[in-house]
Amino acid sequence: MSVKLLLGDEAFAQGVLDAGVSGCYAYPGTPSTEIMEYFQASQEAALRNVHRSWSCNEKVAMEEALGMSFAGKRAVVCMKHVGLNVAADGFVNAAITGTNGGLLVAAADDPSMHSSQNEQDSRFYAQFAMIPCLEPASQQEAYDMAAYAFELSEKQEIPVLLRFTTRLSHSRANVQLREKKPENTLRLPENARRFVLLPAIARQNYSKLCDKQAVFAASSENSPWNLYYEGTDKSLGIVCTGLAFNYVQEAFAGKCPYPILKISQYPLPKEKLKKLIQDCKQIMVVEEGMPFVEQQLRGPLGNSRILGRLSGVLPRIGELNPRIIREAFKLTLPETPAAAELLRNRPPRLCDGCPHSNTYDALNEACKDFPGSKVFGDIGCYTLGALPPYNAISTCVDMGASISMAKGAADAGLQAAIAVIGDSTFTHSGMTGLLDAVWENSPITILIVDNDTTGMTGGQDSLGSGRLDDICKGIGVAPEHLRVIIPLPKNLAGNVEVLKEEIAYRGLSVVIARRECIQTLRKKK
Amino acid sequence: MKSDIVLAGVGGQGILTIAAIIGQAAVSQGIQVKQSEVHGMAQRGGSVVAHLRLSSAPVKSDLIELGTAHVVLGMEPMEALRQLPYLSAKGVLLANTTPIRNIGDYPELELILGELRKFPRTAVMDADEMAKTAGSPRAANMVLLGAISNFLELPAGLLTDAIRKMFARKGEEIVQANLKAFDAGRTLTANL
């Protein structure tokens, strides 16, 4: 079996492929994107015709994967942490229906918010949905856990959540590949009625799910991923979850005097935890992300024996790193050259030649005629329009919020309310907001910045490609207030005029600013 | 064998290419690798950094501890300076002198280079100019790859093979230009 140098995301994708998956479903989102991209680049996935096209959003992806599971085959659905908010309805209810073919949900969290609007921790979602959760500590575990998770899923007829974090998703390491398993054949569930969540059936299912909790707990207790390492100094015991285990090992150079409980499968392994807590005076909880385990151990009254992010020994927010761990354990710190005062921040910016920059130039110019106007932004490269030199947008909250927030503000009497949304974000979650605005003929202007790709995550397919005008018309936008502009410097004056006309119109209008992303254009050359 | 390398640059400068070539070469030698990268928003012209760790024993942390890196390699002078706190006292600093001034308040270049030169084991080079001379203005990252090759316990032939493979589809001329760029960097740091 060969060794490959793989990102955490890729290792998981290869593991899933080798475990006989039949379909991967996803919407791009940092740091999860590379899972699907690995499938799309894989010759083997192509030969087997494993499903590997992007879905229009995470909820759709989740339901498609559940459908494949219903049909008896193994499926995986991948998203970034906030994508799980979008998929939550299907996700939580898939735990109630249960699964048929194995179903894995991979959610990649982004502590420190490198490319995200919050640092929510997906382990809470697994607990909420009452399903098992696996949190790989290494790329090899990400690979090995795929087959393990499918077996757990099929044995317990339950979706399994795999929680990734940025530093694992986007770090490469040697990964040893193992034996391949064949795909499942089409096999419908023996009791298909359990997929009908009418209250009478749902109540039965929910009761069964509650009964399964003891089985999940036993699985965690005996899990090969939850390991107890003895130590000689019992003044302190350490709980490490996922990736945090690596930092602790590194800090102590493999010679940690304290007992360590490494946790990579949830629900929490109660007996192992009990042993650590009974054996040791104090407990340090080291976890990447929110204080999920620490909070449970501290309890509502705050047990002072439990140290970690909540006690203040570790920072409350942000990702871990080797220095933070050394400081928490009061280990000697290597001397470091001081950071130079000369340094200036270098935030990301729109690329030279980016169509969005021309669009923002036109929008800023047009808005000068509408002093009370506000521009509601959305998620994508164009969010960078919030920064100088554009300072063009006032909000960025979640996928699709530009349109719905502009409508709400217009409902409140704001004049003029303008939404800026990318083509991929529009088909992800903007179309439903547009229908609301059409229904009420809200006096808002929606500027769809159509660069024909999902740009921020690296240029994935945009499912509305070539049919945005038809989608808008089909939803009910009046053809005379559906305008298309080409954002180029030479068109500035004309584009400003079009925008002014539509912003002045006291009804719903859509302006599509259409020019291909400069990055995808370059790649084609 | 243990080598911790911090690679710094601006999104789009090709530090991930350098990391990938070294990483692949190491794996082919049975060396353990961890290579932490930046994907996503910062790649749009912001500061980017990659941590590359090579070792004959399994590597634990994906990130390098401050003050312990054997090499800090900067594709851009201010970005090299930004990552200096990672360098160990005996470490090697390799930096390109060509600035990317995509921010309004870029400091005076000579001041930055002065800070970089304060370090005992430093090689600063105009990698962009050296790449041009070699025949490919886009090969500045290959100059830096050549510069770092003297500090890796890897046969240089593995790296040049990787360069050949990577640029093969672009034609022999581009391959040769990239190999020349590599050699120029390698020669420059041979006695550092």
XYZ file of C-alpha atoms in Angstrom:
717
model
C 0.000 0.000 0.000
C 1.375 3.366 -0.971
C 2.185 6.471 1.067
C 0.855 9.807 -0.125
C 1.464 13.391 0.979
C -2.074 14.621 1.600
C -3.910 17.523 3.181
C -6.203 16.510 6.041
C -9.130 17.167 3.701
C -7.564 15.023 0.972
C -6.662 12.215 3.348
C -10.288 12.028 4.410
C -11.456 12.094 0.780
C -9.070 9.245 -0.101
C -10.242 7.336 2.982
C -13.860 7.760 2.013
C -13.067 6.673 -1.547
C -11.208 3.584 -0.341
C -14.120 2.787 2.001
C -16.427 2.362 -0.985
C -18.295 5.656 -1.083
C -20.696 6.169 -3.986
C -21.346 9.889 -3.679
C -19.747 13.076 -2.389
C -21.980 16.129 -1.979
C -20.781 19.610 -1.028
C -20.894 23.346 -1.425
C -17.444 25.017 -1.421
C -16.346 26.634 1.834
C -12.940 27.180 3.420
C -11.485 25.010 4.949
C -13.609 22.109 3.594
C -13.380 22.734 -0.173
C -10.478 20.380 -0.893
C -12.484 17.289 0.044
C -14.738 17.596 -2.997
C -11.889 18.909 -5.155
C -9.953 15.739 -4.409
C -12.866 13.658 -5.687
C -13.100 15.799 -8.803
C -9.397 15.347 -9.536
C -9.385 11.612 -8.769
C -9.122 9.235 -11.725
C -10.489 6.462 -9.578
C -13.599 8.458 -8.644
C -14.101 9.142 -12.353
C -13.681 5.468 -13.301
C -16.154 4.410 -10.628
C -18.399 7.354 -11.497
C -18.664 8.388 -7.874
C -21.003 11.386 -7.622
C -18.772 14.470 -7.321
C -20.586 17.571 -8.592
C -21.087 20.663 -6.449
C -24.504 21.209 -4.946
C -26.142 24.645 -4.865
C -26.020 24.787 -1.070
C -25.259 22.675 1.994
C -28.890 21.860 2.785
C -29.415 20.472 -0.694
C -26.122 18.572 -0.443
C -27.165 17.103 2.919
C -30.500 15.902 1.529
C -28.933 14.469 -1.622
C -26.509 12.500 0.535
C -29.390 11.287 2.712
C -31.188 10.161 -0.440
C -28.157 8.140 -1.499
C -28.048 6.621 1.973
C -31.777 5.809 1.700
C -30.940 3.875 -1.469
C -28.396 1.832 0.468
C -25.140 3.348 -0.755
C -22.416 5.132 1.159
C -22.440 8.926 0.924
C -20.459 11.809 2.357
C -21.517 15.439 2.586
C -18.899 18.149 3.194
C -19.160 21.756 4.289
C -17.542 24.468 6.336
C -18.842 24.977 9.863
C -21.333 27.720 9.002
C -22.551 25.539 6.150
C -23.823 23.170 8.795
C -26.183 25.961 9.919
C -27.623 25.911 6.403
C -27.815 22.101 6.377
C -29.078 21.883 9.956
C -32.678 20.985 9.147
C -31.759 17.938 7.114
C -28.836 17.142 9.410
C -30.800 17.028 12.656
C -33.690 15.148 11.096
C -31.388 12.598 9.440
C -30.583 11.531 12.993
C -34.318 10.970 13.546
C -34.902 9.015 10.318
C -31.663 7.147 10.726
C -29.646 6.034 7.732
C -29.507 2.997 5.454
C -26.231 3.177 3.543
C -23.470 4.772 5.619
C -23.732 8.555 5.853
C -20.876 10.821 6.932
C -21.187 14.555 7.492
C -17.827 16.347 7.347
C -17.830 19.825 8.872
C -14.635 21.889 8.840
C -14.417 24.488 11.603
C -12.295 27.607 11.314
C -10.966 28.646 14.733
C -9.357 32.106 14.532
C -11.751 32.838 11.646
C -9.095 32.808 8.923
C -11.829 32.806 6.277
C -15.069 32.876 8.260
C -17.501 35.055 10.147
C -17.477 33.056 13.401
C -15.636 30.175 15.078
C -18.606 27.961 15.989
C -17.681 24.422 16.998
C -19.467 21.628 15.141
C -19.154 19.228 18.079
C -22.137 21.058 19.611
C -24.159 20.096 16.543
C -23.323 16.416 16.956
C -24.359 16.590 20.596
C -27.538 18.461 19.649
C -28.471 15.902 17.000
C -27.473 13.112 19.433
C -25.131 11.408 16.971
C -21.523 10.188 17.244
C -18.752 12.608 16.324
C -15.168 11.882 15.283
C -12.415 14.475 15.476
C -9.192 13.364 13.758
C -5.920 14.443 15.352
C -3.827 13.745 12.269
C -4.058 13.267 8.526
C -3.615 9.523 9.030
C -6.556 9.476 11.429
C -8.601 11.495 8.933
C -7.914 8.715 6.430
C -8.474 5.793 8.807
C -11.577 7.250 10.412
C -13.458 7.273 7.111
C -13.817 3.485 6.979
C -14.413 3.285 10.735
C -17.134 5.948 10.580
C -18.937 4.216 7.707
C -19.005 0.980 9.670
C -20.309 2.764 12.760
C -22.916 4.565 10.651
C -24.180 1.392 9.005
C -24.155 -0.674 12.172
C -26.098 1.931 14.158
C -28.108 3.300 11.191
C -27.022 6.804 12.162
C -25.189 9.686 10.444
C -21.704 10.285 11.857
C -20.228 13.776 12.047
C -16.532 14.258 11.272
C -15.188 17.449 12.712
C -12.186 19.048 11.029
C -10.380 22.254 11.906
C -8.372 24.542 9.628
C -4.920 23.355 10.707
C -5.737 19.760 9.953
C -7.749 20.416 6.803
C -4.953 22.530 5.336
C -1.869 20.696 6.506
C -0.200 17.913 4.540
C 1.398 14.798 5.963
C 2.438 11.305 4.924
C -0.604 9.076 4.822
C -0.440 5.303 4.589
C -3.239 3.983 2.366
C -5.029 0.750 3.192
C -7.145 -1.882 1.514
C -10.033 -0.779 -0.701
C -13.616 -1.818 -0.099
C -16.220 -2.249 -2.849
C -19.219 0.067 -3.053
C -22.592 -1.034 -1.718
C -25.228 -2.162 -4.192
C -28.627 -0.495 -4.377
C -30.554 -1.766 -1.357
C -33.691 -0.074 -0.059
C -34.305 0.155 3.687
C -36.184 -2.774 5.212
C -38.427 -0.407 7.100
C -38.768 2.585 4.791
C -41.567 4.028 6.957
C -38.962 5.312 9.381
C -38.086 7.932 6.762
C -41.617 9.362 7.007
C -41.328 11.820 9.875
C -45.019 12.119 10.640
C -45.353 12.843 14.347
C -46.439 9.299 15.229
C -43.435 7.791 13.453
C -41.029 10.537 14.506
C -41.883 9.936 18.161
C -40.985 6.268 17.818
C -37.776 7.117 15.990
C -36.792 9.705 18.553
C -37.305 7.213 21.343
C -35.060 4.741 19.490
C -32.435 7.461 19.047
C -32.516 8.059 22.797
C -32.049 4.337 23.398
C -29.052 4.282 21.062
C -27.200 6.827 23.212
C -25.912 4.073 25.478
C -24.535 2.235 22.440
C -22.806 5.360 21.174
C -21.321 5.898 24.630
C -20.015 2.322 24.721
C -18.518 2.783 21.261
C -16.655 5.888 22.507
C -15.478 4.047 25.589
C -13.904 1.301 23.486
C -12.900 3.532 20.608
C -9.417 3.078 19.134
C -9.296 6.893 18.886
C -9.842 7.586 22.598
C -6.617 6.646 24.335
C -5.429 6.913 27.920
C -1.695 7.526 28.379
C -0.381 6.913 31.891
C 1.815 9.532 33.571
C 3.966 9.647 36.700
C 2.928 13.060 38.021
C -0.724 13.012 39.096
C -0.819 16.649 40.176
C -2.293 17.300 36.749
C -4.192 15.298 34.156
C -4.606 16.459 30.570
C -7.594 16.050 28.278
C -6.680 16.662 24.643
C -9.239 16.666 21.870
C -8.370 16.191 18.219
C -5.424 18.188 16.948
C -4.613 19.620 20.403
C -3.007 16.256 21.226
C -0.192 17.020 18.748
C 0.653 20.368 20.339
C 0.822 18.833 23.811
C 3.068 16.006 22.604
C 5.293 18.530 20.846
C 5.530 20.789 23.901
C 6.660 17.922 26.143
C 8.839 16.397 23.400
C 7.079 13.057 23.930
C 7.999 12.970 27.642
C 4.863 14.302 29.291
C 4.918 13.525 33.052
C 1.130 13.893 33.376
C -1.509 11.342 32.378
C -3.194 12.271 29.083
C -6.610 11.311 27.799
C -6.757 11.849 24.057
C -10.341 12.176 22.857
C -11.256 11.847 19.188
C -14.668 10.197 19.457
C -17.797 11.596 21.097
C -20.024 11.296 23.115
C -17.367 11.653 25.806
C -15.835 8.379 27.074
C -17.196 8.696 30.602
C -15.238 5.881 32.306
C -11.897 7.033 30.932
C -12.659 10.589 31.993
C -13.713 9.418 35.441
C -10.392 7.629 35.863
C -8.409 10.744 34.908
C -10.446 12.974 37.186
C -10.166 10.559 40.116
C -6.428 10.018 39.619
C -5.378 13.633 39.160
C -5.610 16.725 41.319
C -6.314 19.164 38.536
C -7.409 18.668 34.929
C -6.225 20.753 32.007
C -8.540 20.595 28.996
C -6.806 21.431 25.725
C -9.150 21.634 22.744
C -9.092 23.382 19.374
C -12.227 25.471 19.107
C -14.807 26.285 21.732
C -14.551 24.921 25.310
C -16.924 22.060 24.510
C -15.430 19.417 26.804
C -14.236 21.892 29.423
C -17.724 23.326 29.839
C -19.177 19.868 30.431
C -16.496 19.021 32.996
C -16.755 22.347 34.820
C -20.525 22.202 35.107
C -22.707 25.237 35.646
C -21.039 26.147 38.940
C -17.500 26.115 37.546
C -15.455 23.346 39.166
C -12.133 25.041 39.948
C -10.157 21.817 39.403
C -10.864 22.085 35.687
C -8.454 24.336 33.776
C -8.588 25.489 30.188
C -10.092 28.215 28.058
C -12.857 29.038 30.546
C -10.531 29.162 33.547
C -8.240 31.549 31.681
C -5.169 29.283 31.520
C -5.681 29.087 27.755
C -7.033 31.918 25.595
C -10.835 31.921 25.408
C -10.860 32.401 21.631
C -8.712 31.600 18.630
C -6.802 28.543 17.492
C -4.076 26.895 19.518
C -0.386 26.849 18.625
C 2.756 25.393 20.202
C 3.590 28.649 22.031
C 0.185 28.902 23.731
C 0.531 25.329 24.984
C 4.039 25.881 26.345
C 2.856 28.982 28.176
C -0.146 27.171 29.661
C 2.093 24.420 31.061
C 4.734 26.954 32.170
C 7.425 25.280 30.055
C 10.527 27.205 29.010
C 9.966 29.266 25.895
C 12.514 29.390 23.076
C 13.929 32.870 22.606
C 12.484 34.676 19.644
C 13.697 37.654 17.676
C 11.407 40.599 18.448
C 8.798 41.516 15.870
C 9.905 44.596 13.960
C 8.008 47.847 14.435
C 8.345 48.480 10.734
C 5.692 45.907 9.886
C 2.440 46.940 8.276
C -0.633 44.767 7.960
C -1.317 43.342 4.548
C -4.997 42.393 4.407
C -6.419 40.517 1.411
C -7.738 42.654 -1.432
C -9.494 42.359 -4.751
C -7.105 41.239 -7.490
C -5.826 43.689 -10.087
C -8.297 43.598 -12.946
C -11.084 42.117 -10.795
C -14.544 42.905 -12.206
C -15.844 43.621 -8.687
C -13.541 46.632 -8.358
C -15.106 48.215 -11.456
C -18.566 47.395 -10.136
C -17.819 49.066 -6.807
C -16.425 52.146 -8.568
C -19.715 52.470 -10.439
C -21.848 51.735 -7.377
C -20.022 54.269 -5.194
C -20.444 56.892 -7.895
C -24.156 56.119 -8.343
C -24.818 56.157 -4.587
C -23.611 59.759 -4.350
C -27.027 60.722 -5.758
C -28.792 58.835 -2.941
C -27.401 60.211 0.319
C -29.471 57.996 2.640
C -28.660 54.792 0.782
C -27.111 51.698 2.341
C -25.506 48.748 0.587
C -26.055 45.295 2.108
C -23.244 42.908 1.278
C -22.856 39.157 1.204
C -20.285 36.350 1.392
C -17.558 36.161 -1.246
C -14.555 38.001 -2.678
C -16.770 41.061 -3.055
C -17.022 41.264 0.752
C -13.572 42.854 0.398
C -15.525 45.859 -0.934
C -16.067 46.704 2.741
C -12.370 47.683 2.963
C -10.606 50.731 1.546
C -10.416 52.017 -1.085
C -14.061 51.047 -1.730
C -15.748 51.196 1.692
C -18.779 50.254 -0.365
C -20.786 47.833 1.763
C -22.272 48.120 5.236
C -23.077 44.501 6.111
C -21.873 40.924 5.651
C -23.681 38.335 7.777
C -24.484 35.040 6.076
C -25.081 33.523 2.659
C -27.978 35.392 1.021
C -28.482 37.944 3.804
C -27.808 40.883 1.479
C -31.168 40.575 -0.273
C -33.259 39.734 2.778
C -31.640 42.440 4.921
C -32.057 45.054 2.189
C -35.720 44.107 1.983
C -36.153 44.325 5.760
C -34.450 47.715 5.847
C -36.681 48.922 2.988
C -39.687 47.622 4.954
C -38.485 49.879 7.759
C -38.426 52.856 5.409
C -34.727 53.037 4.434
C -34.198 54.693 1.054
C -32.421 53.392 -0.935
C -31.686 49.809 0.089
C -29.234 48.034 -2.207
C -28.034 44.417 -2.062
C -24.735 43.161 -3.496
C -24.508 39.406 -3.964
C -22.312 37.081 -6.031
C -23.696 34.660 -8.596
C -22.879 31.551 -6.576
C -24.165 33.048 -3.319
C -27.321 34.069 -5.168
C -28.108 30.502 -6.235
C -27.036 29.241 -2.793
C -29.464 31.335 -0.750
C -30.388 34.514 -2.605
C -33.162 33.192 -4.838
C -35.618 32.650 -1.987
C -35.043 36.180 -0.664
C -35.568 37.495 -4.182
C -38.960 35.768 -4.361
C -39.998 37.536 -1.132
C -38.952 40.860 -2.634
C -40.792 40.091 -5.906
C -43.939 39.107 -4.002
C -44.045 42.467 -2.239
C -42.452 44.481 -5.082
C -40.020 45.807 -2.477
C -38.257 49.045 -3.437
C -34.782 47.543 -3.429
C -32.064 47.138 -6.035
C -30.216 43.846 -6.153
C -26.801 43.955 -7.764
C -25.723 40.456 -8.723
C -21.967 40.527 -9.272
C -21.692 37.660 -11.727
C -18.103 36.522 -12.261
C -19.278 33.090 -13.418
C -17.578 31.210 -10.593
C -17.326 30.644 -6.854
C -14.306 32.900 -6.588
C -13.200 33.151 -2.964
C -12.806 29.399 -2.542
C -10.703 29.104 -5.692
C -13.015 29.054 -8.682
C -15.508 26.219 -8.373
C -18.556 25.799 -10.620
C -21.344 28.293 -10.100
C -24.605 26.479 -10.729
C -26.475 29.503 -12.074
C -23.866 29.887 -14.795
C -25.490 31.035 -18.039
C -29.020 31.130 -16.646
C -29.096 33.914 -14.057
C -31.244 36.183 -16.259
C -33.761 33.393 -16.779
C -33.790 32.573 -13.078
C -34.541 36.196 -12.193
C -37.251 36.439 -14.850
C -38.704 33.115 -13.764
C -38.888 34.269 -10.168
C -40.832 37.274 -11.418
C -38.451 40.198 -11.855
C -39.982 42.628 -14.399
C -37.910 42.375 -17.608
C -37.608 46.186 -17.873
C -36.011 46.268 -14.425
C -33.624 43.423 -15.083
C -30.495 45.095 -16.451
C -27.098 43.700 -17.391
C -23.903 45.761 -17.249
C -20.321 44.831 -18.114
C -18.009 46.104 -15.358
C -15.049 47.506 -17.279
C -13.356 50.863 -16.691
C -14.443 52.097 -20.151
C -18.098 51.420 -19.293
C -18.022 53.334 -16.022
C -20.249 56.265 -17.022
C -22.906 54.065 -18.627
C -22.904 51.640 -15.707
C -23.345 54.494 -13.243
C -26.388 55.666 -15.218
C -27.995 52.213 -15.227
C -27.467 51.908 -11.484
C -28.866 55.388 -10.834
C -32.000 54.614 -12.862
C -32.689 51.377 -11.057
C -31.903 52.722 -7.586
C -34.294 55.605 -8.269
C -37.061 53.179 -9.296
C -39.397 52.635 -6.327
C -39.922 48.945 -6.923
C -37.829 45.826 -7.252
C -34.941 45.901 -9.701
C -32.036 43.590 -10.460
C -28.791 44.666 -12.086
C -26.419 41.903 -13.143
C -22.786 43.039 -13.388
C -21.299 40.346 -15.584
C -17.610 39.734 -16.249
C -15.561 36.605 -15.630
C -13.292 36.294 -12.606
C -9.739 37.332 -13.516
C -8.331 34.280 -11.707
C -10.401 31.664 -13.546
C -9.730 33.500 -16.798
C -5.970 33.250 -16.147
C -6.192 29.557 -15.327
C -7.826 28.847 -18.690
C -4.901 30.402 -20.569
C 17.247 14.636 10.594
C 14.922 17.499 11.490
C 14.226 20.647 9.528
C 11.598 23.291 10.293
C 11.017 25.847 7.553
C 8.743 28.893 7.527
C 7.844 30.134 4.050
C 6.402 33.621 3.771
C 5.018 35.690 0.956
C 2.037 37.446 -0.540
C -0.899 35.446 -1.915
C -0.063 34.363 -5.471
C 3.752 34.375 -5.143
C 4.120 30.616 -5.276
C 5.291 29.685 -1.783
C 3.016 26.638 -1.875
C 4.847 25.457 -4.994
C 8.168 25.631 -3.134
C 6.650 23.777 -0.180
C 5.085 21.135 -2.418
C 8.348 20.401 -4.272
C 10.321 20.018 -1.045
C 7.549 18.036 0.628
C 7.198 15.561 -2.239
C 10.958 15.076 -2.458
C 11.084 14.375 1.279
C 8.272 11.822 1.149
C 10.043 9.991 -1.673
C 13.021 9.621 0.699
C 10.850 8.147 3.449
C 11.060 11.352 5.493
C 8.099 12.357 7.656
C 6.472 15.619 6.589
C 3.944 18.095 7.929
C 3.160 21.082 5.790
C 0.658 23.646 7.000
C -0.695 25.986 4.335
C -2.934 29.013 4.009
C -5.937 28.635 1.712
C -8.921 30.929 1.372
C -9.329 34.638 1.828
C -5.694 35.558 2.560
C -4.658 34.154 -0.831
C -6.224 37.267 -2.380
C -3.067 39.391 -2.135
C -2.738 39.181 1.654
C 0.120 37.898 3.814
C 0.497 34.142 3.494
C 2.711 31.715 5.361
C 3.380 27.994 5.187
C 5.080 25.853 7.821
C 7.066 22.927 6.453
C 8.441 20.351 8.866
C 10.691 17.466 7.815
C 11.941 14.817 10.192
C 13.191 11.249 10.312
C 10.908 10.750 13.365
C 7.147 11.331 13.217
C 6.253 15.043 13.298
C 3.675 15.988 15.925
C 2.603 19.616 15.609
C 1.532 20.964 12.220
C 2.808 24.379 13.291
C 6.379 25.416 14.127
C 7.107 26.973 17.514
C 8.324 30.594 17.614
C 12.114 30.881 17.780
C 12.798 27.367 16.525
C 12.723 27.436 12.714
C 15.907 26.354 10.931
C 15.053 28.506 7.925
C 12.746 31.433 7.258
C 12.270 31.951 3.526
C 10.582 35.137 2.322
C 9.399 35.665 -1.239
C 8.884 39.301 -0.241
C 11.028 41.390 2.150
C 8.353 42.658 4.544
C 6.761 39.208 4.701
C 10.175 37.720 5.575
C 10.444 40.286 8.348
C 6.950 39.416 9.582
C 7.948 35.789 10.119
C 11.348 36.521 11.702
C 10.092 35.710 15.232
C 9.940 32.069 14.105
C 13.669 31.890 13.373
C 16.019 30.228 15.854
C 19.212 32.057 16.855
C 21.295 29.795 14.610
C 18.750 29.789 11.804
C 19.119 30.885 8.206
C 17.165 33.776 6.725
C 16.608 33.838 2.962
C 14.714 36.724 1.452
C 13.803 38.254 -1.858
C 14.439 42.009 -1.996
C 11.680 42.845 -4.494
C 8.794 44.385 -2.561
C 5.111 44.029 -3.334
C 3.657 47.419 -2.534
C -0.035 46.580 -2.630
C -0.684 48.563 0.552
C -0.672 52.321 0.980
C 1.826 52.651 3.811
C 4.594 50.299 2.698
C 7.691 51.141 4.775
C 10.936 52.312 3.229
C 12.528 49.268 1.609
C 16.081 50.008 2.816
C 14.869 49.996 6.433
C 13.330 46.555 5.953
C 16.426 45.174 4.258
C 18.519 46.671 7.065
C 16.445 44.758 9.633
C 16.840 41.539 7.640
C 20.608 41.962 7.269
C 21.001 42.289 11.040
C 20.533 38.551 11.275
C 23.863 36.618 11.429
C 23.037 34.045 8.740
C 21.193 35.977 6.075
C 21.078 35.927 2.302
C 18.987 38.641 0.706
C 18.734 38.510 -3.066
C 16.828 40.156 -5.869
C 15.170 36.903 -6.871
C 12.923 38.633 -9.394
C 15.935 40.050 -11.236
C 17.808 36.742 -11.013
C 14.785 34.950 -12.464
C 14.618 37.420 -15.341
C 18.282 36.853 -16.081
C 17.661 33.107 -16.021
C 15.001 33.579 -18.686
C 11.691 33.457 -16.819
C 10.457 36.459 -14.802
C 7.975 34.154 -13.073
C 10.649 31.848 -11.643
C 11.559 33.932 -8.572
C 10.252 31.157 -6.349
C 12.657 28.708 -8.056
C 15.546 31.048 -7.153
C 14.472 30.802 -3.506
C 14.046 27.040 -3.840
C 17.641 26.881 -5.076
C 18.743 29.108 -2.197
C 17.149 26.850 0.393
C 18.368 23.641 -1.259
C 21.753 23.996 0.493
C 20.040 23.703 3.872
C 17.918 20.639 3.190
C 19.233 17.159 3.767
C 17.822 16.160 0.409
C 19.682 15.400 -2.834
C 19.383 18.510 -5.052
C 18.674 16.166 -7.971
C 15.300 15.330 -6.463
C 14.352 18.991 -6.496
C 15.510 19.574 -10.043
C 13.657 16.445 -11.167
C 10.519 17.902 -9.616
C 11.094 21.182 -11.475
C 11.476 19.281 -14.764
C 8.244 17.414 -14.123
C 6.319 20.484 -13.062
C 7.178 22.576 -16.120
C 7.464 19.777 -18.712
C 4.159 20.630 -20.384
C 5.266 24.262 -20.827
C 8.206 23.285 -23.022
C 11.943 22.769 -22.702
C 12.722 26.505 -22.718
C 10.669 27.150 -19.590
C 12.134 24.050 -17.929
C 15.671 25.297 -18.587
C 14.871 28.822 -17.348
C 13.495 27.420 -14.103
C 16.503 25.141 -13.653
C 18.823 28.124 -14.254
C 16.876 30.157 -11.694
C 17.278 27.276 -9.232
C 21.036 27.126 -9.875
C 21.418 30.875 -9.408
C 19.814 30.672 -5.963
C 21.784 27.565 -5.043
C 25.102 29.151 -6.001
C 24.320 32.287 -4.012
C 23.915 30.475 -0.688
C 26.546 27.768 -1.228
C 28.887 29.317 1.363
C 26.392 30.826 3.785
